[in-house]
């Protein structure tokens, strides 16, 4: 078959890239081979635009067992226990078919976890939708939430936390980022690197159908005018089969049958076989007649590029084939020996007695083109003098407006659709700063959070990138955990545009600075470019999933106020930064100006002091101050504990609006007993941490002296109703 | 006029429910079943007598709500 | 006291219930759905989850499993049988308990803590709730909307076969305290002999303070000290 320019283009390859292919293999590829190249060379699999910059990220600390480059990252949490975790995007498929797109997103990330031998113990997700008024938003929200629930509830992994945001830049490109966390014995971790010649290559799981052919390429292409008419096939998730696959894999992993294992995710059989063999620096030969197919007359091209879900590729030790087969048959799964490892360093595919492809593995891995794309430096927006007189707007009205806004209101409507208590170890439920999941059978737990701040990143990517990492760190500290490591999902527009690439480069720089300083390395993640429709790209949105350890669950703490007559302290300095705040955005509609800057020394220092206070058991509750500022954070604490507060602002040179709603970073609110007041003040002073005493807890209402008084019930109504009203039929 | 619509997953799309029903029927002893596909059936009453207009409306309903044509097909019966 | 937890493909609360049983000194073993023989047990538990993905109808395909006949024999001999969540759905599909579980009224999965009034204290599962008959448990289901026709409802009420009803913290039972649309706020029912209990809430998820409550413990203590 002649490879035309059109064909090359429809495979998402540039002319130069095609030339490079011809050079690398010394001949023209056939159509199957072209398909394989397009799958391996696209952005999603190759990281060709991002690799150069991702190298800057800190990827190690004393807890890291496995950093980026495997199915997921692994960290040591003591006593031979390790945590496996990763976050991944499923943005494009979720926009086209929200239920199935989101469901298969959850399925995919769970496979990344149990591929390594870990039993998944929690999922989280970060969702971004367009403006609530946009005609597509409600459908997308409902579809995505039920898809995540439908898959996770069925397989029986608790969904313990996440975030949901609305912003018109996501009108035509929603973000669905799913994170999964698993528990493993650190001496029993399985990797994808193949070893040994003449070992059986085994296919298990569901049959291969014509699902999502070119899904990986789709995820790397900008949507055009007729994206919805294009209708690429979207995969349907089968959580039941995934559950069987999970149990079967974990059963087989109890002994030493498996040499290496890889799930078939994006680019299915192609990427799994190529990755396993190239990591092991060996060859692989597959007999495509042996691939279990769901439909008749499937071609090699379709088999290699299908993205049917719930499939795995295994390389196992000689003589273990029967053991493996017995287990997979017991679980009613397809099982087939489809090939063997070789010493050729090539990927060889046979079909109906003839060789249909033969490619050097290096051409699909190490020789993938890497780009040093042009990028434009961002300038820090000026602090324009803000003309409107803020004093005219009552503090209470500002609070009400922010609390009842889609982005700041309670997300119960969402997380009550997710089973968050199955497995019996969820000790801190959704709605807090971080979720906490106990390590089964032990008295320690992991704290989990997922965070993003797209409008901070849009305003100034460097600060934004730093801020998201710090936010995750703070959320972990706030439940009494020691932050250990992060996973990131970097959602951006088209990297071929200098502005977008500039946002990417500087966000990554910000992330890098923060995670290096805080010893909070990145151990896994993915990059999702081309979140763009008709030339309009999303706000840059790095999403950070953070994991921390609570060594003794007696030291776990939560944000709900515990009692009356206790002091409330603001930890960290408030400077009155209102640009990019919820007050400006939600109440006034002013969206210019710089995001708050992070001082990494203060971030670390304040966080470590909070840890010290928690370990001394002299604080009753902790909550980090983030979007909305002090007053919103304090209201959340009161609502969670059903206890009010009488606020008295300290003397300072700020306006009340600035003090109450500023989004200066690195701050926390804590609740302490009167008798611990002196002790806490002493520790804070010794560590040069600024603090303000801003009030005392009381029954039933929130009061600000000489300003307002409102009952908790009224606030609760405002805080809890947005999602229910929006989704009323 | 009464219209009905049957929405089924496209042939090439995986049908997890059909797959399990198929397997169970086989386990129950129905050995000669080769495939089962599950779908949805809708009955709709329309205040419209013109069959051509009915068909038009039915098409729209199917495209806009009853099916997602990315993964599903629909079939309309009128009368 | 010996128990068997039946594991179906797609069960996902099997480990949770085993942990709870063992915590309360009930000697438990896991039994695969395709086994022909049920080990000698005082109690059989059908755990929560999504057996066979809940495909076709919830509980329907599991009710055709090989082990089911053995379980029926076990109950005929007076053995105890507890179905939780998906287990309850399997019990109605097998006909061991009357009625059926429909989709929740709001058509959404519901995962939250609810209050329950224990309305029958005179059975081996619940006698310990004499200490405390308004309790808090977690529900997590898509099809928990118990439906029974009027005749059946009358029979259940008259013969006192309703074990739990959704209520508020003060024991009030009305539409506002009904999370899923169940007839008469029913959350769990017994058979006439009171050796079979089916319930939607998960007692196994409330067995220690750290998991936001211990009201489930009372059920396992009841079972351990069975009359």
CSV table of C-alpha atoms in Angstrom, one decimal, chain A residues 142 153-156 238-240 243-244 331 413 416-427 429 438 440, chain C residues 9-13 15-16 19 32 50-53 55 108-113 138 140 205 208 210-212:
chain,number,residue,atom,x,y,z
A,142,UNK,CA,-23.9,14.4,35.6
A,153,UNK,CA,-18.6,1.7,43.2
A,154,UNK,CA,-18.9,-1.5,41.2
A,155,UNK,CA,-15.3,-2.5,41.6
A,156,UNK,CA,-15.5,-1.6,45.3
A,238,UNK,CA,-16.7,-3.0,32.1
A,239,UNK,CA,-16.0,-2.6,35.9
A,240,UNK,CA,-17.1,-6.2,36.6
A,243,UNK,CA,-12.8,-6.5,39.3
A,244,UNK,CA,-12.2,-10.1,38.1
A,331,UNK,CA,-12.2,-15.8,37.0
A,413,UNK,CA,-24.0,16.1,46.1
A,416,UNK,CA,-22.5,11.1,48.2
A,417,UNK,CA,-22.8,9.4,44.8
A,418,UNK,CA,-19.4,7.7,45.4
A,419,UNK,CA,-19.0,4.8,47.8
A,420,UNK,CA,-16.4,6.3,50.1
A,421,UNK,CA,-16.5,3.8,53.0
A,422,UNK,CA,-16.2,0.4,51.3
A,423,UNK,CA,-13.1,-1.6,52.4
A,424,UNK,CA,-13.7,-0.3,55.9
A,425,UNK,CA,-10.6,1.9,56.3
A,426,UNK,CA,-11.8,5.4,55.4
A,427,UNK,CA,-11.1,7.2,58.6
A,429,UNK,CA,-14.1,11.1,54.6
A,438,UNK,CA,-6.0,3.5,57.2
A,440,UNK,CA,-5.5,-2.3,56.6
C,9,UNK,CA,-17.6,-12.7,41.1
C,10,UNK,CA,-18.0,-9.0,41.8
C,11,UNK,CA,-18.6,-9.2,45.5
C,12,UNK,CA,-16.6,-6.3,47.1
C,13,UNK,CA,-17.6,-6.2,50.8
C,15,UNK,CA,-13.4,-8.8,53.1
C,16,UNK,CA,-15.1,-6.2,55.2
C,19,UNK,CA,-13.1,-8.7,59.3
C,32,UNK,CA,-16.6,-19.6,46.4
C,50,UNK,CA,-21.9,-5.8,42.6
C,51,UNK,CA,-22.1,-9.5,41.9
C,52,UNK,CA,-21.8,-10.0,38.1
C,53,UNK,CA,-21.6,-6.2,37.8
C,55,UNK,CA,-25.9,-6.5,35.1
C,108,UNK,CA,-28.6,8.2,42.0
C,109,UNK,CA,-26.2,6.1,43.9
C,110,UNK,CA,-26.4,7.1,47.6
C,111,UNK,CA,-23.4,6.7,50.0
C,112,UNK,CA,-24.1,8.2,53.4
C,113,UNK,CA,-24.8,7.6,57.0
C,138,UNK,CA,-23.9,3.6,56.4
C,140,UNK,CA,-24.1,2.7,49.8
C,205,UNK,CA,-18.7,-0.6,58.2
C,208,UNK,CA,-15.2,1.1,65.7
C,210,UNK,CA,-12.6,5.6,64.1
C,211,UNK,CA,-15.0,4.6,61.4
C,212,UNK,CA,-17.6,7.1,62.7
